Coordinates of C-alpha atoms in Angstrom, one line a residue:
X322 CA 108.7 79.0 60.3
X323 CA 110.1 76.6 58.1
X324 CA 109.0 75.1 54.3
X325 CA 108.7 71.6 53.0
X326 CA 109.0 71.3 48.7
X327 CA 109.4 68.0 47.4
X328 CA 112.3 66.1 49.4
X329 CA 113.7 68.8 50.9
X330 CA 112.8 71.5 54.4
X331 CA 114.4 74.8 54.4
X332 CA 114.6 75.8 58.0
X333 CA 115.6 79.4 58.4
X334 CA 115.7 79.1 62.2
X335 CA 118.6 76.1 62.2
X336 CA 119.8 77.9 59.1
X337 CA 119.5 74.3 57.2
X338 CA 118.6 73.0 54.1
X339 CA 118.2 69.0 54.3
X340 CA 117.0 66.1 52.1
X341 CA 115.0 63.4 53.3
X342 CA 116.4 64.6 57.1
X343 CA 120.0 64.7 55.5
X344 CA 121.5 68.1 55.9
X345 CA 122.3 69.6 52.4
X346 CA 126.0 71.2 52.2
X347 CA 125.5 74.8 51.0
X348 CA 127.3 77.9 51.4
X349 CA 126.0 80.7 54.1
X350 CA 125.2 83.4 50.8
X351 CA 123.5 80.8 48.9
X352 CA 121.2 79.2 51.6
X353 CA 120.1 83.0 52.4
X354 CA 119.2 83.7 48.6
X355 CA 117.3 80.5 48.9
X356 CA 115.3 81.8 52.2
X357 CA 114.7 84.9 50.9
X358 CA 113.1 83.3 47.7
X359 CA 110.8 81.0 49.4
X360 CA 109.8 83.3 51.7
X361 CA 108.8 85.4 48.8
X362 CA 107.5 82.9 46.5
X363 CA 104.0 84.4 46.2
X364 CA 106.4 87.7 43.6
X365 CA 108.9 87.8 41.4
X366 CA 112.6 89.1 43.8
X367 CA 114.6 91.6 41.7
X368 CA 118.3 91.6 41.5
X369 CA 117.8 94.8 43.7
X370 CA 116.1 93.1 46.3
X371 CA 118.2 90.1 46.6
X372 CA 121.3 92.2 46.8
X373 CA 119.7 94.6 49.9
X374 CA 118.8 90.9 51.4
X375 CA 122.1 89.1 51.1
X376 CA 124.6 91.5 50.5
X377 CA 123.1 94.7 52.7
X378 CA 123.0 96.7 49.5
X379 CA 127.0 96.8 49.1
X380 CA 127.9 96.6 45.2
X381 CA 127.6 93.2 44.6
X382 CA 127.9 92.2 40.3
X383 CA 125.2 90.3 38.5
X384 CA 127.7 87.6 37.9
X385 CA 128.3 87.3 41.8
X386 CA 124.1 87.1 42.0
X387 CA 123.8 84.7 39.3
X388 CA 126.8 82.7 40.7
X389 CA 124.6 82.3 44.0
X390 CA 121.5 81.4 41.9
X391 CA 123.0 78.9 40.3
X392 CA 124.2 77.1 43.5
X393 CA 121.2 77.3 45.0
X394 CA 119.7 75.6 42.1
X395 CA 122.2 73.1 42.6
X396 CA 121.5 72.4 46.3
X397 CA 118.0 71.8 45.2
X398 CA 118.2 69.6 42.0
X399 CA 117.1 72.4 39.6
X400 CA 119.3 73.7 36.6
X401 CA 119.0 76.8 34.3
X402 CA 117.2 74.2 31.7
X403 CA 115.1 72.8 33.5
X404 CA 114.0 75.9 35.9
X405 CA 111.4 74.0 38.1
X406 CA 112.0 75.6 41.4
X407 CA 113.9 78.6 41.1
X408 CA 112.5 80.5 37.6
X409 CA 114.7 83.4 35.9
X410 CA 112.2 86.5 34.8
X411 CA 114.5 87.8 32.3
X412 CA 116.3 91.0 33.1
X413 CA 114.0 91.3 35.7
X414 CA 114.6 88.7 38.9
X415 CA 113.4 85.4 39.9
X416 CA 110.5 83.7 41.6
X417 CA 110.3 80.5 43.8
X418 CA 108.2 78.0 42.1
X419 CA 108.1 74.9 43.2
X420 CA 105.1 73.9 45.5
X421 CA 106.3 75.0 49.0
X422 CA 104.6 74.0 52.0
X423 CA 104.9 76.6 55.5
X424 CA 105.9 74.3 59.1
X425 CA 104.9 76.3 62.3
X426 CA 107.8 75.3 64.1
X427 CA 106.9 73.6 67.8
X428 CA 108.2 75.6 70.5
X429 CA 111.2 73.7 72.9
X430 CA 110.8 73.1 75.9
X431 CA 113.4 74.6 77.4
X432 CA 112.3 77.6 75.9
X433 CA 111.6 80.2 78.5
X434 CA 108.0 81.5 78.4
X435 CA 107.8 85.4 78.0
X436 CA 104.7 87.4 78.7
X437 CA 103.4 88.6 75.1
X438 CA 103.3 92.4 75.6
X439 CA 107.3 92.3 76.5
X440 CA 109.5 93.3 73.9
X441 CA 112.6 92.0 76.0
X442 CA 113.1 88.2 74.7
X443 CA 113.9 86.9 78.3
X444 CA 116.0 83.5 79.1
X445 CA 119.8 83.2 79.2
X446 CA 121.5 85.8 77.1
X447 CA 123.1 83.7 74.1
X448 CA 126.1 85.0 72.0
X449 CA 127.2 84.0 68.9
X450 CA 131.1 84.0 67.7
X451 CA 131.7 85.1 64.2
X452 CA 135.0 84.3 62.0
X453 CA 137.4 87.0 62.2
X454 CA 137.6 88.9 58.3
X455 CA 141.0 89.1 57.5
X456 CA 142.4 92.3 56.0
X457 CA 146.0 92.4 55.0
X458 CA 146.4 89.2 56.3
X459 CA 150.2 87.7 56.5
X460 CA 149.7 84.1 54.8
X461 CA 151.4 82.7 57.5
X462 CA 149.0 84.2 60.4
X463 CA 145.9 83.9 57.9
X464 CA 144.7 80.7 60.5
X465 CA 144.5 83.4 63.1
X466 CA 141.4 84.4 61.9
X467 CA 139.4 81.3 62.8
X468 CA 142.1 80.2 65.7
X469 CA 141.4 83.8 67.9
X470 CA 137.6 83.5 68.0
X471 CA 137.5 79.4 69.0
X472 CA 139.5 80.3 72.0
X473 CA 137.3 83.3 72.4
X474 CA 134.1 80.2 72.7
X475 CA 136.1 77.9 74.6
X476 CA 136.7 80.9 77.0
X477 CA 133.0 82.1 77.1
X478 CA 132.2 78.3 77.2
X479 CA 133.4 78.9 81.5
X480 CA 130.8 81.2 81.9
X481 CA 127.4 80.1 82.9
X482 CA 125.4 83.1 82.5
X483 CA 126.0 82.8 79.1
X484 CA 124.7 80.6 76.3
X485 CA 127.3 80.5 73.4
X486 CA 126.7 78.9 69.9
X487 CA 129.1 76.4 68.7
X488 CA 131.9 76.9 66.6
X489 CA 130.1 74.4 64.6
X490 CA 127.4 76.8 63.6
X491 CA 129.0 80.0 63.8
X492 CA 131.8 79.6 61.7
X493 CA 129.7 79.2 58.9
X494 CA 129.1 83.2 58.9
X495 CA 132.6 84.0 57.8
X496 CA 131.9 86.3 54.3
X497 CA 131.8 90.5 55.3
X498 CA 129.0 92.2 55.0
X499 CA 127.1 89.3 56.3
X500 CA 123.5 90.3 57.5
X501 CA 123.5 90.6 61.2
X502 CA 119.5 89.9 61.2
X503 CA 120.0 86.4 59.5
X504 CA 122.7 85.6 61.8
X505 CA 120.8 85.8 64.6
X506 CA 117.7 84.2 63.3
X507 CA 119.9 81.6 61.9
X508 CA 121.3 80.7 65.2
X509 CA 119.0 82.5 67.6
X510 CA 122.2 84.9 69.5
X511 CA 121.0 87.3 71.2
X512 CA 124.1 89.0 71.0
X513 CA 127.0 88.6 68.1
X514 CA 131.1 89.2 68.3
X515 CA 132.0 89.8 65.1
X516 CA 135.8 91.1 64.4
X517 CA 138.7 92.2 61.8
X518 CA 142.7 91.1 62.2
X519 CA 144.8 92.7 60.2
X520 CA 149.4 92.3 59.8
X521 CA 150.0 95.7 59.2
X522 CA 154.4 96.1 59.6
X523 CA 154.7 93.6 61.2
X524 CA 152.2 93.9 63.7
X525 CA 148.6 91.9 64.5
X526 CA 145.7 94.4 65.0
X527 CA 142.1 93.1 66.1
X528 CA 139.3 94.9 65.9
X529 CA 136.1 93.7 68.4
X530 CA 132.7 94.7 68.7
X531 CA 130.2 93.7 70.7
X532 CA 126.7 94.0 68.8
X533 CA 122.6 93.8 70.2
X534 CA 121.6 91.5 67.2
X535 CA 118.3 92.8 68.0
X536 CA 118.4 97.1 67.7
X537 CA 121.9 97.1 66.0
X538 CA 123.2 99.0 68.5
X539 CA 127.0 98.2 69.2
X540 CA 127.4 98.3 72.7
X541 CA 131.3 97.7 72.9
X542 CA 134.0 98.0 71.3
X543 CA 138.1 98.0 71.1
X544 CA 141.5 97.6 69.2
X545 CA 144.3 95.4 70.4
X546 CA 147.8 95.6 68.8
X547 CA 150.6 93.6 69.5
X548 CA 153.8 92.6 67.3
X549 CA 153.9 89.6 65.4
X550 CA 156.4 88.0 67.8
X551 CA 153.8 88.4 70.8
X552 CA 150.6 86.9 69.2
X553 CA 150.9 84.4 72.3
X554 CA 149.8 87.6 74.4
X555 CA 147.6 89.3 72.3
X556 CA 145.4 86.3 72.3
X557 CA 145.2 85.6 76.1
X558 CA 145.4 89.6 76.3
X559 CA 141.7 89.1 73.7
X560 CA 140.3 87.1 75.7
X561 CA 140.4 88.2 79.3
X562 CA 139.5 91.7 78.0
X563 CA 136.4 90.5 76.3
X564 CA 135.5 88.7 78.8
X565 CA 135.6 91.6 81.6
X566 CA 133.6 93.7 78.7
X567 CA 131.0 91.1 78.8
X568 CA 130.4 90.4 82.1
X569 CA 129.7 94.4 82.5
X570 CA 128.5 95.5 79.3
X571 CA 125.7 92.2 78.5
X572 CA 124.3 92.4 82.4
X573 CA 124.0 96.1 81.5
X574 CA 122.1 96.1 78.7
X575 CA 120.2 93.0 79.5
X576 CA 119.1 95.0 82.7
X577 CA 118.1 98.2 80.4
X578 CA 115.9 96.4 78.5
X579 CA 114.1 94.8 81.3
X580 CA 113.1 98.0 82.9
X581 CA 111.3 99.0 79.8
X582 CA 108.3 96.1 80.6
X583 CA 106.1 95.5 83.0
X584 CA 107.7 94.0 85.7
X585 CA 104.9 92.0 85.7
X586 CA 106.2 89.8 82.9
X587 CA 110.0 89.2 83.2
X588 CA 111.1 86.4 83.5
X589 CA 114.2 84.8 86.2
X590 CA 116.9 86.2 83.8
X591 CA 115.5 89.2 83.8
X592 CA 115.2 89.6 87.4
X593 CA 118.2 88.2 87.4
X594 CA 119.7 91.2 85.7
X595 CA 118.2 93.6 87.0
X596 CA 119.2 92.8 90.8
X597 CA 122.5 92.9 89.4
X598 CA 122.2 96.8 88.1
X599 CA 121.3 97.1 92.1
X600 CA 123.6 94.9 94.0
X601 CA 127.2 97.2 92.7
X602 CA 125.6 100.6 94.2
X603 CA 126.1 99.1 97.9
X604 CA 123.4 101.1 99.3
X605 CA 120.8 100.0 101.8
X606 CA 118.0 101.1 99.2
X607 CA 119.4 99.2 96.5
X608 CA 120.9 96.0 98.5
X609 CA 116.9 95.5 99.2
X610 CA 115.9 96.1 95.4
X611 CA 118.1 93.8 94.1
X612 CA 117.2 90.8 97.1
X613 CA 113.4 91.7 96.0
X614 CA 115.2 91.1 92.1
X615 CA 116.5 87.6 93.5
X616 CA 113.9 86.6 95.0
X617 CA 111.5 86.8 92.0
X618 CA 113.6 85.4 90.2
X619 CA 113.6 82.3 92.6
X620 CA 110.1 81.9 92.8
X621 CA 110.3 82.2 89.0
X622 CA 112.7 79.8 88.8
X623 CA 113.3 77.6 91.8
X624 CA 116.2 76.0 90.2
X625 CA 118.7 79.1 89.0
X626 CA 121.4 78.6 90.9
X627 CA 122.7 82.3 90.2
X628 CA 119.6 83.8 91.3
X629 CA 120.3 82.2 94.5
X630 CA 123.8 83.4 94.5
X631 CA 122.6 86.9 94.3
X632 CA 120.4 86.2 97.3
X633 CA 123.5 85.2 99.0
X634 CA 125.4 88.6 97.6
X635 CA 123.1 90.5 99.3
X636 CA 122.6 88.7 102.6
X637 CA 126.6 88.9 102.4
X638 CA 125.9 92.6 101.8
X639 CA 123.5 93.1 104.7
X640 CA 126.4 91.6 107.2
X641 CA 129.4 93.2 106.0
X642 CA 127.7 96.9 105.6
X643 CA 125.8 96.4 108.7
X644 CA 122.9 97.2 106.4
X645 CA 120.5 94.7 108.8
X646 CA 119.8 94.5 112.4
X647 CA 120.9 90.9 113.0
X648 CA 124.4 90.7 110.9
X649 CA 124.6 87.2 112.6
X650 CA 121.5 86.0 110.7
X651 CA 122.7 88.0 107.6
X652 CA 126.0 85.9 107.7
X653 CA 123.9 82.7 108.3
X654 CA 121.7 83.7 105.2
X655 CA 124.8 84.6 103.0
X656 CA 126.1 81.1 103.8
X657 CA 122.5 78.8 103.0
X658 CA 122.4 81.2 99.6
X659 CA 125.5 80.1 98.7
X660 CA 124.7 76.3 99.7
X661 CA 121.4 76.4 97.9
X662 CA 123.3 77.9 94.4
X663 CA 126.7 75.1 95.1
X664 CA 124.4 72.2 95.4
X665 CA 122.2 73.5 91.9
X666 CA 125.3 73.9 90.0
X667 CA 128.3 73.5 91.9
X668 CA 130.8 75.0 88.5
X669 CA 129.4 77.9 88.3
X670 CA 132.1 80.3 89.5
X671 CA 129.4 83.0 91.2
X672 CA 128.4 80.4 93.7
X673 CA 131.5 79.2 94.4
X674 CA 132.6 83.2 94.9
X675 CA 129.6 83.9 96.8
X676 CA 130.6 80.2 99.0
X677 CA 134.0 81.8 99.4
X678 CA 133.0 85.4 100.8
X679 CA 130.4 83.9 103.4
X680 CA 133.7 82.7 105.5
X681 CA 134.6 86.0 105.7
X682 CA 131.9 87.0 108.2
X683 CA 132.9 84.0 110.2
X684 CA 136.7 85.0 110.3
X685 CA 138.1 81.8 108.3
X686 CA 140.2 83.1 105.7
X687 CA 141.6 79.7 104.8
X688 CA 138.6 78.0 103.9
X689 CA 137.4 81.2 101.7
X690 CA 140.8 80.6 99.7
X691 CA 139.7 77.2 98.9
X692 CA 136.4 78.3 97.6
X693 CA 137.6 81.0 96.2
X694 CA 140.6 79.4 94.0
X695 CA 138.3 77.2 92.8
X696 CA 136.0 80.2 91.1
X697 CA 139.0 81.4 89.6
X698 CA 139.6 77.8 88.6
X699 CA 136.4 77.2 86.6
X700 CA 136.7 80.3 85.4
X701 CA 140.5 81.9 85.0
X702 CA 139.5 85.0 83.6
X703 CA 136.9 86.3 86.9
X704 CA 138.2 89.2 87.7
X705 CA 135.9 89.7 91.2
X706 CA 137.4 85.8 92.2
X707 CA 141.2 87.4 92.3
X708 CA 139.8 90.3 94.2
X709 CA 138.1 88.6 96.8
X710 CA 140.9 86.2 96.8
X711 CA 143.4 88.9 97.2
X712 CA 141.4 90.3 100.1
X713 CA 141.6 86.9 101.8
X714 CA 145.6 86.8 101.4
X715 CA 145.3 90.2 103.1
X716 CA 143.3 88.7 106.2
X717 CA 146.1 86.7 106.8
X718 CA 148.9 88.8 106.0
X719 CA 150.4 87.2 102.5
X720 CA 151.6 90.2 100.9
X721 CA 153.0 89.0 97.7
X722 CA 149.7 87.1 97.1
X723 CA 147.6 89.7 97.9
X724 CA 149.4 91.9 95.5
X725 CA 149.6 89.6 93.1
X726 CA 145.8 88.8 92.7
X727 CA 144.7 92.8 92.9
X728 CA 147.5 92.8 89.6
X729 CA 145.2 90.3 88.1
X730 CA 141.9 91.2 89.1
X731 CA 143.1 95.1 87.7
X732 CA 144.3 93.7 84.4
X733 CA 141.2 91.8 83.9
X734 CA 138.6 94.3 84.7
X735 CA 140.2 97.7 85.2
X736 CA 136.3 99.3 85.9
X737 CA 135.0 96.5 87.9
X738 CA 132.5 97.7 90.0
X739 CA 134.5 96.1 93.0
X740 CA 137.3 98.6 92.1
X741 CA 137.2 100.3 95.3
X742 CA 137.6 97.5 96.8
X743 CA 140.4 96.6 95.0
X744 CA 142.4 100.0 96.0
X745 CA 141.4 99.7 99.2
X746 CA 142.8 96.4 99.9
X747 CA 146.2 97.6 98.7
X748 CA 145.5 100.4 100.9
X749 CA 145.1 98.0 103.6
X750 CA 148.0 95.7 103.3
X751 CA 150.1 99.0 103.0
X752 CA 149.0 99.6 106.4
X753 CA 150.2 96.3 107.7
X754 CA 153.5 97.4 106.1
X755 CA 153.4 100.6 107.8
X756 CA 153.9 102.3 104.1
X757 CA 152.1 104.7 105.3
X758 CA 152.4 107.7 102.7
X759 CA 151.4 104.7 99.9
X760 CA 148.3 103.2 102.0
X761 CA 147.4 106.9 102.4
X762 CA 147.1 107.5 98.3
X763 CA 145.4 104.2 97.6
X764 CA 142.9 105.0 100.3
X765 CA 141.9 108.0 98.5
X766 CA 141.3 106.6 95.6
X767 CA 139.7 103.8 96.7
X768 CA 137.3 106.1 98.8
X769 CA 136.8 108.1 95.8
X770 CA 135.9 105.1 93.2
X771 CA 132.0 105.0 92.5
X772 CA 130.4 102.6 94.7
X773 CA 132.6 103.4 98.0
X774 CA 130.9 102.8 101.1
X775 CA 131.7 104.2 104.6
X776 CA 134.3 101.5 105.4
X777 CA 136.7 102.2 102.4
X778 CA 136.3 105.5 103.9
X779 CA 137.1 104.0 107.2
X780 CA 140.2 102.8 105.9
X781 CA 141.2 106.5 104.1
X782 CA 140.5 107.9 107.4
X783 CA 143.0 105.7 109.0
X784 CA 145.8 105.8 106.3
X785 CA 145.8 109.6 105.7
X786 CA 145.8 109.8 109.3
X787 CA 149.1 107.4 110.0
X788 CA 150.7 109.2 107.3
X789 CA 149.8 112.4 109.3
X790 CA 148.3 114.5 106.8
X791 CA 145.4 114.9 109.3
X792 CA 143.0 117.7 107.6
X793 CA 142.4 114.9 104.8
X794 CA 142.1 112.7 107.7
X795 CA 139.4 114.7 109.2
X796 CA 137.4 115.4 106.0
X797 CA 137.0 111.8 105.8
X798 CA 135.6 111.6 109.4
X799 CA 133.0 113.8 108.2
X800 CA 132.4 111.6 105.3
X801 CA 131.8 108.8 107.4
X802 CA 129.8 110.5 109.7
X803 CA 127.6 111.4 106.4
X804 CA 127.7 108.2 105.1
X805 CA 126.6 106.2 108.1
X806 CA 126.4 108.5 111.3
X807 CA 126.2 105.1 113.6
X808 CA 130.1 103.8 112.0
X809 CA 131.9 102.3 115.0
X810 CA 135.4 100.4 115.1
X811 CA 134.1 97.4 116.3
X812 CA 131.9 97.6 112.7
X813 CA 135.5 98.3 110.7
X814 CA 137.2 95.0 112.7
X815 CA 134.3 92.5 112.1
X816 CA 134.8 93.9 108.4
X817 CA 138.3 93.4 107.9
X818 CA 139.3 91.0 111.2
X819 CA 142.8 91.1 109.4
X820 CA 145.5 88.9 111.7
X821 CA 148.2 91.5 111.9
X822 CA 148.0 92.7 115.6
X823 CA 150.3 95.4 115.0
X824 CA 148.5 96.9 112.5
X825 CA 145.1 96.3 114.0
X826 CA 146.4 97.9 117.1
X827 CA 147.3 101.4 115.0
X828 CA 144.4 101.6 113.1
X829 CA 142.2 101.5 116.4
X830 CA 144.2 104.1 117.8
X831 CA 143.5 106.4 115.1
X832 CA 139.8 105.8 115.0
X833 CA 139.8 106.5 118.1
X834 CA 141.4 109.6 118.1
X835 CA 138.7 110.4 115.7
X836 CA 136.0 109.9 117.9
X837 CA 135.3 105.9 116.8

């Protein structure tokens, strides 16, 4: 809804005052004392009222209201003489009075369209960066406050899941106490960062949360310290820790709120999401939900490219696990996914991921590394690209880069739900080292990482029982066993067809000797 009076439109959606299609300069505080006035016009506002509005209730002085008043009559010609838009009740409030005129606002086009009973808002989830509030600030590191969240955009800028408002708009949210609800009306964010830096002795300390613009809730937050001499590596250390928050913590929510509507009405984001929350439990069950999630969201949206990189996920899913009949035709499927979301939108680093992994099931680790480097390219903060790329280097028996990557991947997301995978890799390039004591402890805690499946415990099985502690050996037998009764070696080797023939050849011997 926006208003028309005289020659100027007050449009609380672009959070814009203009003249005669001229934007109008005016500060964040004073353009929402002039929304909340229009859109009150038919009553006199108190000082009360305006105060809950613009300040959230926090102490605010009726010279700081009046202040605001009086720039707001200034952004729209008026004055306290003359009074002929914005009228002072004495001691009382004030009232809107100029002739106003309401604009039902056309809807875009690109607007997704969401069924009317769902409460979930559907489309791409959008985020909006706030200023950092300095407290305590060093005047020399005071530009810190405005220079950490623009690399924070840039960053998010990689990620194509995302929708993230300019810096342009944001930053013109920079006072505390600001009122989350006019933010993201203002700039229609789905989600807001908002943020505090402090110089305490010496030190920078930033503050981050993560907030639902709609319910309030916070869903994330943390605390980075660093001294003043290492601001360089706070601020990359900021950003690849948000960024491992969001891709878990957004999806997450996103997915929660889905499952509260009919399933009837969500829309390709939303089944989007919600395949996600099934694709990281690796189960048969829930490799099938989240394809069914993908496909919908296909026929929803023919063109989403990351839709069709889930589809890929899972066909990758039903090869590797063994999860379908034909893993031949799974590997095919993983491959024509990944195709279908590459030729949609080839920078988007999930297709180029899920391009990467498909060359796994046909044994060429040298053209997943290509595909691969270049989703950690387009997006150097993708914590599952260094994983898979480290399992790659692992194929072919590069040590330091394999280590190397699981570092990465681990500092960037240290709960990914590919961790087991992560430890378990180590454990298996430990093997091909014949550390076998060391393979043996990764293994376990690989195996025991949420979202293990019967492989990882393939590879503990094999570890624990080169490093002869065979009764652990043997409980993970029985795990596999449990897990999938039909487990074979010839289903751990098309798995991991590593190149190291000396390792290959003592890890068959001990599956062996345990009845595989």
């Amino acid at each position: 809804m926006a208003w028309t009076f005289g020659e100027f439109r007050l449009d609380p959606e672009r959070f814009q005052l203009s003249r005669g299609g001229m934007p109008v300069r005016v500060e964040p505080q004073v353009l929402s004392v002039l929304i909340h006035l229009v859109r009150n016009r038919d009553r006199m506002v108190t000082k009360d009222e305006i105060a809950t509005a613009v300040w959230q209730g926090q102490a605010v002085s009726d010279a700081s209201i009046s202040s605001r008043i009086r720039s707001a009559r200034q952004a729209v010609d008026d004055d306290g003489a003359r009074q002929a838009v914005i009228r002072t009740v004495h001691g009382r409030g004030f009232r809107f009075v100029a002739e106003a005129t309401a604009l039902a606002p056309a809807p875009a086009a690109s607007e997704s369209i969401v069924h009317p009973s769902s409460d979930h808002p559907g489309g791409r989830p959008s985020m909006a960066v706030l200023p950092f509030r300095p407290l305590g600030m060093l005047p020399e590191l005071a530009i810190m406050s405005d220079a950490i969240p623009h690399e924070i955009i840039e960053a998010l800028s990689r990620l194509r899941w995302l929708a993230v408002i300019a810096r342009g708009s944001s930053f013109r949210f920079r006072q505390a106490g600001i009122d989350l609800d006019l933010v993201s009306t203002a700039l229609t964010a789905r989600y807001i960062l908002s943020g505090i830096i402090e110089s305490p002795r010496r030190t920078i300390a930033v503050t981050l949360e993560l907030t639902d613009a709609s319910s309030r809730e916070i869903l994330w937050a943390d605390r980075l310290v660093a001294p003043v001499d290492q601001i360089g590596d706070l601020r990359a250390r900021i950003v690849a820790h948000l960024i491992a928050a969001l891709e878990t913590h957004i999806p997450f929510n996103e997915a929660r709120l889905a499952r509260l509507n009919d399933p009837e009405s969500l829309d390709a984001w939303s089944n989007y999401h919600l395949g996600l929350a099934h694709l990281y439990r690796f189960t048969a069950v829930d490799t099938a939900l989240a394809q069914g999630c993908f496909e919908r969201a296909v026929t929803a949206d023919p063109q989403f490219a990351r839709a069709h990189a889930g589809l890929s996920f899972t066909s990758f899913l039903d090869a590797f696990l063994r999860l379908s009949a034909d893993p031949a035709a799974a590997g095919r499927n993983a491959r024509r996914h990944a195709e279908n979301s590459l030729e949609l939108d080839p920078l988007d680093p999930f297709a180029n991921f899920t391009m990467g992994r498909s060359f796994w099931l046909t044994d060429e680790p040298e053209v997943a590394l290509d595909w691969l480097a270049r989703a950690t390219a387009l997006n150097p903060n993708y914590a599952q690209g260094f994983y898979a790329s480290a399992f790659t280097a692992m194929l072919t028996g590069d040590a330091p880069a394999t280590f190397g990557a699981l570092e990465t991947s681990l500092h960037l997301s240290p709960l990914d739900p590919l961790l087991y995978g992560v430890h378990g890799v180590r454990a298996q390039m430990l093997v091909q080292q014949e550390e076998h004591q060391a393979a043996a402890h990764w293994a376990d805690r690989a195996a025991t990482t949420p979202g293990a499946h019967h492989l990882i415990a393939m590879i503990a099985l094999a570890a624990n029982s080169l490093a002869g502690r065979h009764d652990q050996a043997a409980r993970w037998r029985q795990e596999v066993r449990r897990r999938k009764p039909d487990a074979s070696a010839a289903d751990y080797f098309a798995a991991f067809p590593t190149r190291d023939t000396g390792s290959r050849a003592r890890i068959a011997t001990e599956l062996r000797r345990h009845g595989f």
